[in-house]
Amino acid sequence: LDASIFADTNGVIASLLGLKGPTELRAAGESPVDEAVIAIEGQVGHYGAVSAQIESSFDDFSGADINAVVTPGQRFEGVEELSEPVSISARYDANDDGGALTLQGLSTAFADIEGHLDWRAPRGFVEQLNADLNAVLAENYQQIIQDIAGRELNIKGALDWRRDQYAIDATITGPLASLTINDGRTDLRSNVSGETSLQASAREDG
């Protein structure tokens, strides 16, 4: 495999996709199909650069091991969470109507994250999603949250599609407090509603 994509800043592909910058991606691999190792390198307009390695058996595809570093570009200037390169090490497992992603490590400017997600998408979009993640927040990120809940958080959640929005149940637990959302609703854009409760633990310093 040796494939490349090139797109000038003012070219058709860049214009249609709103890339606002030159794009150059190359995927290369010389290993057998049943033990494929594919390297991907390049720049995607003003969105940034990517360097990735994917290992899988494409003879009977059932999943892949992914290691990647994404360097955010100008599109994300001013976004604190994307102010540094994002590195990921993960295992993706596919099934007939969904999949699962096991994060061995996701390192960002705001947190280091590991855990598991699985989802069902039998009609081409995600109908159900379950997440169980552990995050260690960066020392200076969202100090108010850290003062309330602590720096190490466990995030458990479930989304279930209901007509025009998702039902959501979630719990965020830290050493100092836990926040629970029950019977919630969300459009995954800007609206979240539901019954919430905050339970704080006793602090040793009073």
Tab-separated table of N, CA and C in Angstrom, residues 25-162:
chain	number	residue	atom	x	y	z
A	25	LEU	N	-1.747	13.917	2.686
A	25	LEU	CA	-1.792	12.712	3.507
A	25	LEU	C	-1.184	11.552	2.728
A	26	ARG	N	-0.414	10.736	3.434
A	26	ARG	CA	0.149	9.540	2.817
A	26	ARG	C	-0.066	8.346	3.734
A	27	ALA	N	-0.536	7.260	3.154
A	27	ALA	CA	-0.700	5.990	3.866
A	27	ALA	C	0.190	4.961	3.192
A	28	ALA	N	1.011	4.277	3.984
A	28	ALA	CA	1.959	3.323	3.414
A	28	ALA	C	2.076	2.097	4.300
A	29	GLY	N	2.256	0.945	3.663
A	29	GLY	CA	2.462	-0.297	4.393
A	29	GLY	C	2.959	-1.382	3.465
A	30	GLU	N	3.856	-2.225	3.967
A	30	GLU	CA	4.439	-3.280	3.146
A	30	GLU	C	4.176	-4.675	3.716
A	31	SER	N	3.494	-4.765	4.832
A	31	SER	CA	3.277	-6.063	5.476
A	31	SER	C	2.118	-6.808	4.813
A	32	PRO	N	1.983	-8.132	5.079
A	32	PRO	CA	0.889	-8.914	4.494
A	32	PRO	C	-0.476	-8.410	4.947
A	33	VAL	N	-1.510	-8.678	4.145
A	33	VAL	CA	-2.860	-8.210	4.444
A	33	VAL	C	-3.353	-8.719	5.788
A	34	ASP	N	-2.975	-9.966	6.159
A	34	ASP	CA	-3.465	-10.537	7.409
A	34	ASP	C	-2.660	-10.075	8.626
A	35	GLU	N	-1.592	-9.306	8.405
A	35	GLU	CA	-0.812	-8.737	9.504
A	35	GLU	C	-0.406	-7.308	9.127
A	36	ALA	N	-1.352	-6.543	8.676
A	36	ALA	CA	-1.069	-5.236	8.095
A	36	ALA	C	-0.650	-4.219	9.155
A	37	VAL	N	0.381	-3.456	8.816
A	37	VAL	CA	0.805	-2.309	9.612
A	37	VAL	C	0.841	-1.119	8.660
A	38	ILE	N	-0.055	-0.183	8.885
A	38	ILE	CA	-0.185	0.966	7.986
A	38	ILE	C	0.221	2.237	8.730
A	39	ALA	N	1.088	2.999	8.124
A	39	ALA	CA	1.520	4.282	8.683
A	39	ALA	C	0.841	5.404	7.909
A	40	ILE	N	0.296	6.360	8.635
A	40	ILE	CA	-0.377	7.509	8.033
A	40	ILE	C	0.301	8.775	8.536
A	41	GLU	N	0.705	9.629	7.625
A	41	GLU	CA	1.371	10.884	7.971
A	41	GLU	C	0.776	12.004	7.129
A	42	GLY	N	0.685	13.187	7.722
A	42	GLY	CA	0.283	14.296	6.879
A	42	GLY	C	-0.343	15.456	7.610
A	43	GLN	N	-0.806	16.404	6.813
A	43	GLN	CA	-1.417	17.643	7.269
A	43	GLN	C	-2.807	17.740	6.658
A	44	VAL	N	-3.798	18.129	7.485
A	44	VAL	CA	-5.175	18.265	7.012
A	44	VAL	C	-5.587	19.724	7.148
A	45	GLY	N	-5.193	20.518	6.179
A	45	GLY	CA	-5.551	21.927	6.179
A	45	GLY	C	-5.245	22.625	7.488
A	46	HIS	N	-6.179	23.516	7.891
A	46	HIS	CA	-5.955	24.250	9.135
A	46	HIS	C	-6.387	23.461	10.366
A	47	TYR	N	-6.815	22.194	10.139
A	47	TYR	CA	-7.190	21.362	11.282
A	47	TYR	C	-5.972	20.790	11.992
A	48	GLY	N	-4.867	20.602	11.296
A	48	GLY	CA	-3.660	20.148	11.961
A	48	GLY	C	-2.999	18.968	11.278
A	49	ALA	N	-2.062	18.378	11.985
A	49	ALA	CA	-1.264	17.282	11.442
A	49	ALA	C	-1.573	15.984	12.187
A	50	VAL	N	-1.366	14.868	11.489
A	50	VAL	CA	-1.602	13.563	12.090
A	50	VAL	C	-0.454	12.630	11.755
A	51	SER	N	-0.087	11.815	12.729
A	51	SER	CA	0.895	10.752	12.542
A	51	SER	C	0.331	9.525	13.247
A	52	ALA	N	0.072	8.474	12.479
A	52	ALA	CA	-0.616	7.322	13.063
A	52	ALA	C	-0.065	6.009	12.531
A	53	GLN	N	-0.209	4.977	13.350
A	53	GLN	CA	0.114	3.613	12.940
A	53	GLN	C	-1.060	2.722	13.295
A	54	ILE	N	-1.537	1.963	12.315
A	54	ILE	CA	-2.693	1.089	12.498
A	54	ILE	C	-2.271	-0.338	12.182
A	55	GLU	N	-2.527	-1.241	13.120
A	55	GLU	CA	-2.208	-2.652	12.941
A	55	GLU	C	-3.494	-3.460	12.949
A	56	SER	N	-3.679	-4.283	11.908
A	56	SER	CA	-4.912	-5.058	11.815
A	56	SER	C	-4.749	-6.185	10.814
A	57	SER	N	-5.717	-7.100	10.833
A	57	SER	CA	-5.828	-8.110	9.795
A	57	SER	C	-6.967	-7.681	8.874
A	58	PHE	N	-6.620	-7.187	7.699
A	58	PHE	CA	-7.631	-6.742	6.758
A	58	PHE	C	-8.160	-7.899	5.917
A	59	ASP	N	-7.616	-9.082	6.135
A	59	ASP	CA	-8.125	-10.272	5.478
A	59	ASP	C	-9.499	-10.631	6.034
A	60	ASP	N	-9.665	-10.477	7.339
A	60	ASP	CA	-10.947	-10.711	8.016
A	60	ASP	C	-11.056	-9.655	9.105
A	61	PHE	N	-11.420	-8.442	8.712
A	61	PHE	CA	-11.331	-7.303	9.626
A	61	PHE	C	-12.295	-7.448	10.806
A	62	SER	N	-11.723	-7.403	12.002
A	62	SER	CA	-12.536	-7.445	13.216
A	62	SER	C	-12.135	-6.350	14.190
A	63	GLY	N	-11.119	-5.565	13.835
A	63	GLY	CA	-10.668	-4.501	14.716
A	63	GLY	C	-9.262	-4.065	14.362
A	64	ALA	N	-8.726	-3.161	15.170
A	64	ALA	CA	-7.394	-2.628	14.880
A	64	ALA	C	-6.781	-2.044	16.145
A	65	ASP	N	-5.449	-2.106	16.202
A	65	ASP	CA	-4.697	-1.410	17.242
A	65	ASP	C	-4.223	-0.087	16.655
A	66	ILE	N	-4.462	0.992	17.391
A	66	ILE	CA	-4.221	2.338	16.874
A	66	ILE	C	-3.280	3.090	17.806
A	67	ASN	N	-2.256	3.662	17.232
A	67	ASN	CA	-1.371	4.575	17.946
A	67	ASN	C	-1.233	5.831	17.086
A	68	ALA	N	-1.528	6.980	17.666
A	68	ALA	CA	-1.544	8.195	16.850
A	68	ALA	C	-1.210	9.416	17.688
A	69	VAL	N	-0.694	10.421	16.989
A	69	VAL	CA	-0.488	11.741	17.568
A	69	VAL	C	-1.119	12.750	16.617
A	70	VAL	N	-2.011	13.563	17.148
A	70	VAL	CA	-2.667	14.605	16.366
A	70	VAL	C	-2.220	15.956	16.912
A	71	THR	N	-1.687	16.792	16.044
A	71	THR	CA	-1.256	18.132	16.439
A	71	THR	C	-2.273	19.133	15.916
A	72	PRO	N	-3.102	19.713	16.788
A	72	PRO	CA	-4.140	20.646	16.336
A	72	PRO	C	-3.549	21.847	15.610
A	73	GLY	N	-4.257	22.298	14.573
A	73	GLY	CA	-3.798	23.427	13.778
A	73	GLY	C	-4.494	24.728	14.132
A	74	GLN	N	-4.431	25.691	13.215
A	74	GLN	CA	-4.966	27.022	13.454
A	74	GLN	C	-6.459	27.017	13.735
A	75	ARG	N	-7.172	26.043	13.207
A	75	ARG	CA	-8.618	25.961	13.447
A	75	ARG	C	-8.946	25.938	14.925
A	76	PHE	N	-8.032	25.455	15.747
A	76	PHE	CA	-8.319	25.280	17.169
A	76	PHE	C	-7.550	26.256	18.054
A	77	GLU	N	-7.011	27.295	17.469
A	77	GLU	CA	-6.325	28.306	18.269
A	77	GLU	C	-7.304	28.912	19.277
A	78	GLY	N	-6.860	29.050	20.510
A	78	GLY	CA	-7.711	29.591	21.560
A	78	GLY	C	-8.506	28.541	22.307
A	79	VAL	N	-8.496	27.275	21.836
A	79	VAL	CA	-9.185	26.180	22.535
A	79	VAL	C	-8.188	25.538	23.496
A	80	GLU	N	-8.375	25.798	24.781
A	80	GLU	CA	-7.406	25.343	25.777
A	80	GLU	C	-7.181	23.842	25.719
A	81	GLU	N	-8.256	23.085	25.542
A	81	GLU	CA	-8.160	21.629	25.565
A	81	GLU	C	-7.354	21.071	24.394
A	82	LEU	N	-7.211	21.864	23.326
A	82	LEU	CA	-6.472	21.417	22.147
A	82	LEU	C	-5.263	22.293	21.884
A	83	SER	N	-4.664	22.794	22.943
A	83	SER	CA	-3.513	23.684	22.813
A	83	SER	C	-2.200	22.920	22.712
A	84	GLU	N	-2.248	21.587	22.861
A	84	GLU	CA	-1.060	20.747	22.769
A	84	GLU	C	-1.386	19.505	21.933
A	85	PRO	N	-0.381	18.808	21.428
A	85	PRO	CA	-0.644	17.569	20.693
A	85	PRO	C	-1.434	16.561	21.528
A	86	VAL	N	-2.280	15.804	20.835
A	86	VAL	CA	-3.094	14.766	21.460
A	86	VAL	C	-2.546	13.416	21.023
A	87	SER	N	-2.180	12.590	21.968
A	87	SER	CA	-1.691	11.252	21.639
A	87	SER	C	-2.680	10.209	22.132
A	88	ILE	N	-2.823	9.156	21.331
A	88	ILE	CA	-3.789	8.112	21.672
A	88	ILE	C	-3.206	6.740	21.379
A	89	SER	N	-3.463	5.824	22.299
A	89	SER	CA	-3.157	4.419	22.109
A	89	SER	C	-4.435	3.654	22.431
A	90	ALA	N	-4.970	2.916	21.450
A	90	ALA	CA	-6.285	2.329	21.652
A	90	ALA	C	-6.447	1.048	20.845
A	91	ARG	N	-7.449	0.273	21.243
A	91	ARG	CA	-7.863	-0.921	20.519
A	91	ARG	C	-9.312	-0.741	20.083
A	92	TYR	N	-9.558	-0.847	18.776
A	92	TYR	CA	-10.909	-0.770	18.239
A	92	TYR	C	-11.359	-2.172	17.854
A	93	ASP	N	-12.541	-2.570	18.336
A	93	ASP	CA	-13.127	-3.858	17.984
A	93	ASP	C	-14.466	-3.628	17.301
A	94	ALA	N	-14.638	-4.237	16.136
A	94	ALA	CA	-15.863	-4.060	15.359
A	94	ALA	C	-16.797	-5.242	15.558
A	95	ASN	N	-18.103	-4.977	15.417
A	95	ASN	CA	-19.079	-6.059	15.343
A	95	ASN	C	-20.143	-5.685	14.322
A	96	ASP	N	-21.155	-6.519	14.165
A	96	ASP	CA	-22.110	-6.338	13.076
A	96	ASP	C	-22.890	-5.034	13.172
A	97	ASP	N	-23.199	-4.569	14.364
A	97	ASP	CA	-24.048	-3.390	14.479
A	97	ASP	C	-23.463	-2.309	15.386
A	98	GLY	N	-22.153	-2.327	15.586
A	98	GLY	CA	-21.544	-1.312	16.433
A	98	GLY	C	-20.064	-1.559	16.605
A	99	GLY	N	-19.568	-1.250	17.787
A	99	GLY	CA	-18.149	-1.446	18.034
A	99	GLY	C	-17.784	-1.068	19.446
A	100	ALA	N	-16.488	-1.151	19.725
A	100	ALA	CA	-15.974	-0.818	21.048
A	100	ALA	C	-14.582	-0.223	20.904
A	101	LEU	N	-14.261	0.681	21.798
A	101	LEU	CA	-12.947	1.318	21.804
A	101	LEU	C	-12.389	1.237	23.215
A	102	THR	N	-11.244	0.591	23.349
A	102	THR	CA	-10.553	0.516	24.633
A	102	THR	C	-9.365	1.459	24.588
A	103	LEU	N	-9.400	2.463	25.432
A	103	LEU	CA	-8.330	3.453	25.479
A	103	LEU	C	-7.273	3.006	26.469
A	104	GLN	N	-6.099	2.650	25.942
A	104	GLN	CA	-4.983	2.362	26.842
A	104	GLN	C	-4.359	3.666	27.344
A	105	GLY	N	-4.494	4.706	26.525
A	105	GLY	CA	-3.965	6.004	26.930
A	105	GLY	C	-4.389	7.080	25.957
A	106	LEU	N	-4.956	8.141	26.477
A	106	LEU	CA	-5.298	9.325	25.691
A	106	LEU	C	-4.747	10.517	26.458
A	107	SER	N	-3.736	11.157	25.891
A	107	SER	CA	-3.052	12.250	26.578
A	107	SER	C	-3.365	13.563	25.878
A	108	THR	N	-3.895	14.535	26.628
A	108	THR	CA	-4.263	15.829	26.081
A	108	THR	C	-3.736	16.927	26.991
A	109	ALA	N	-3.959	18.174	26.578
A	109	ALA	CA	-3.530	19.315	27.394
A	109	ALA	C	-4.305	19.401	28.700
A	110	PHE	N	-5.528	18.846	28.734
A	110	PHE	CA	-6.370	19.011	29.924
A	110	PHE	C	-6.459	17.766	30.797
A	111	ALA	N	-6.121	16.577	30.257
A	111	ALA	CA	-6.253	15.364	31.067
A	111	ALA	C	-5.574	14.186	30.396
A	112	ASP	N	-5.246	13.185	31.207
A	112	ASP	CA	-4.842	11.870	30.729
A	112	ASP	C	-6.008	10.926	31.000
A	113	ILE	N	-6.442	10.199	29.967
A	113	ILE	CA	-7.677	9.436	30.039
A	113	ILE	C	-7.428	7.996	29.589
A	114	GLU	N	-8.072	7.062	30.278
A	114	GLU	CA	-8.098	5.665	29.839
A	114	GLU	C	-9.468	5.100	30.177
A	115	GLY	N	-9.823	4.017	29.494
A	115	GLY	CA	-11.121	3.421	29.784
A	115	GLY	C	-11.718	2.731	28.580
A	116	HIS	N	-13.049	2.644	28.546
A	116	HIS	CA	-13.728	1.818	27.551
A	116	HIS	C	-15.021	2.484	27.108
A	117	LEU	N	-15.285	2.406	25.793
A	117	LEU	CA	-16.557	2.822	25.221
A	117	LEU	C	-17.063	1.724	24.303
A	118	ASP	N	-18.373	1.515	24.297
A	118	ASP	CA	-18.968	0.620	23.309
A	118	ASP	C	-20.291	1.208	22.841
A	119	TRP	N	-20.678	0.877	21.620
A	119	TRP	CA	-21.856	1.499	21.040
A	119	TRP	C	-22.538	0.561	20.062
A	120	ARG	N	-23.826	0.873	19.802
A	120	ARG	CA	-24.619	0.191	18.792
A	120	ARG	C	-25.059	1.218	17.765
A	121	ALA	N	-24.875	0.874	16.492
A	121	ALA	CA	-25.271	1.772	15.408
A	121	ALA	C	-25.842	0.957	14.255
A	122	PRO	N	-26.931	0.232	14.482
A	122	PRO	CA	-27.448	-0.680	13.450
A	122	PRO	C	-28.027	0.031	12.235
A	123	ARG	N	-28.387	1.311	12.369
A	123	ARG	CA	-28.996	2.034	11.242
A	123	ARG	C	-28.104	3.168	10.738
A	124	GLY	N	-26.806	3.062	11.032
A	124	GLY	CA	-25.889	4.052	10.495
A	124	GLY	C	-25.596	5.216	11.404
A	125	PHE	N	-26.247	5.296	12.556
A	125	PHE	CA	-25.910	6.301	13.558
A	125	PHE	C	-25.974	5.661	14.937
A	126	VAL	N	-25.310	6.277	15.887
A	126	VAL	CA	-25.194	5.680	17.217
A	126	VAL	C	-26.537	5.760	17.944
A	127	GLU	N	-27.094	4.590	18.262
A	127	GLU	CA	-28.350	4.535	19.007
A	127	GLU	C	-28.111	4.355	20.500
A	128	GLN	N	-27.056	3.644	20.838
A	128	GLN	CA	-26.720	3.438	22.252
A	128	GLN	C	-25.219	3.559	22.427
A	129	LEU	N	-24.816	4.169	23.527
A	129	LEU	CA	-23.394	4.285	23.842
A	129	LEU	C	-23.206	4.168	25.341
A	130	ASN	N	-22.200	3.384	25.736
A	130	ASN	CA	-21.832	3.234	27.135
A	130	ASN	C	-20.367	3.619	27.308
A	131	ALA	N	-20.077	4.319	28.384
A	131	ALA	CA	-18.706	4.769	28.624
A	131	ALA	C	-18.330	4.542	30.077
A	132	ASP	N	-17.069	4.152	30.272
A	132	ASP	CA	-16.487	4.016	31.613
A	132	ASP	C	-15.042	4.490	31.493
A	133	LEU	N	-14.799	5.729	31.920
A	133	LEU	CA	-13.507	6.371	31.703
A	133	LEU	C	-12.912	6.852	33.014
A	134	ASN	N	-11.602	6.798	33.100
A	134	ASN	CA	-10.865	7.378	34.216
A	134	ASN	C	-9.994	8.513	33.687
A	135	ALA	N	-10.097	9.664	34.319
A	135	ALA	CA	-9.359	10.842	33.868
A	135	ALA	C	-8.589	11.452	35.023
A	136	VAL	N	-7.355	11.856	34.722
A	136	VAL	CA	-6.560	12.640	35.670
A	136	VAL	C	-6.387	14.014	35.050
A	137	LEU	N	-7.017	15.009	35.648
A	137	LEU	CA	-6.991	16.354	35.085
A	137	LEU	C	-5.613	16.981	35.231
A	138	ALA	N	-5.249	17.805	34.245
A	138	ALA	CA	-4.005	18.557	34.334
A	138	ALA	C	-4.045	19.457	35.563
A	139	GLU	N	-2.907	19.681	36.138
A	139	GLU	CA	-2.832	20.356	37.440
A	139	GLU	C	-3.544	21.695	37.460
A	140	ASN	N	-3.452	22.474	36.392
A	140	ASN	CA	-4.032	23.814	36.388
A	140	ASN	C	-5.318	23.922	35.575
A	141	TYR	N	-5.934	22.784	35.233
A	141	TYR	CA	-7.140	22.803	34.412
A	141	TYR	C	-8.394	22.785	35.283
A	142	GLN	N	-9.316	23.718	35.004
A	142	GLN	CA	-10.612	23.783	35.675
A	142	GLN	C	-10.464	23.617	37.191
A	143	GLN	N	-9.804	24.583	37.780
A	143	GLN	CA	-9.503	24.506	39.206
A	143	GLN	C	-10.764	24.397	40.067
A	144	ILE	N	-11.849	25.018	39.625
A	144	ILE	CA	-13.098	24.934	40.390
A	144	ILE	C	-13.575	23.487	40.474
A	145	ILE	N	-13.532	22.778	39.351
A	145	ILE	CA	-13.936	21.367	39.356
A	145	ILE	C	-13.037	20.557	40.283
A	146	GLN	N	-11.732	20.818	40.217
A	146	GLN	CA	-10.807	20.075	41.063
A	146	GLN	C	-11.024	20.382	42.537
A	147	ASP	N	-11.366	21.640	42.850
A	147	ASP	CA	-11.641	21.989	44.248
A	147	ASP	C	-12.885	21.284	44.772
A	148	ILE	N	-13.866	21.069	43.886
A	148	ILE	CA	-15.122	20.436	44.303
A	148	ILE	C	-15.000	18.912	44.342
A	149	ALA	N	-14.457	18.325	43.273
A	149	ALA	CA	-14.497	16.869	43.131
A	149	ALA	C	-13.149	16.194	43.282
A	150	GLY	N	-12.081	16.912	43.011
A	150	GLY	CA	-10.761	16.305	43.023
A	150	GLY	C	-10.189	16.234	41.622
A	151	ARG	N	-8.957	15.828	41.531
A	151	ARG	CA	-8.257	15.804	40.247
A	151	ARG	C	-8.477	14.507	39.478
A	152	GLU	N	-8.694	13.397	40.170
A	152	GLU	CA	-8.886	12.101	39.528
A	152	GLU	C	-10.379	11.780	39.480
A	153	LEU	N	-10.891	11.606	38.262
A	153	LEU	CA	-12.328	11.418	38.074
A	153	LEU	C	-12.629	10.111	37.358
A	154	ASN	N	-13.705	9.458	37.770
A	154	ASN	CA	-14.259	8.329	37.033
A	154	ASN	C	-15.572	8.793	36.413
A	155	ILE	N	-15.713	8.539	35.121
A	155	ILE	CA	-16.894	8.987	34.392
A	155	ILE	C	-17.598	7.768	33.820
A	156	LYS	N	-18.821	7.537	34.276
A	156	LYS	CA	-19.644	6.453	33.748
A	156	LYS	C	-20.891	7.088	33.136
A	157	GLY	N	-21.246	6.637	31.944
A	157	GLY	CA	-22.422	7.213	31.312
A	157	GLY	C	-23.035	6.281	30.293
A	158	ALA	N	-24.310	6.531	29.987
A	158	ALA	CA	-25.032	5.759	28.982
A	158	ALA	C	-25.943	6.687	28.207
A	159	LEU	N	-25.890	6.569	26.876
A	159	LEU	CA	-26.777	7.319	25.990
A	159	LEU	C	-27.693	6.340	25.270
A	160	ASP	N	-28.950	6.733	25.107
A	160	ASP	CA	-29.929	5.875	24.443
A	160	ASP	C	-30.829	6.773	23.579
A	161	TRP	N	-30.833	6.551	22.262
A	161	TRP	CA	-31.569	7.420	21.350
A	161	TRP	C	-33.082	7.296	21.557
A	162	ARG	N	-33.742	8.443	21.715
A	162	ARG	CA	-35.194	8.508	21.894
A	162	ARG	C	-35.765	9.566	20.954
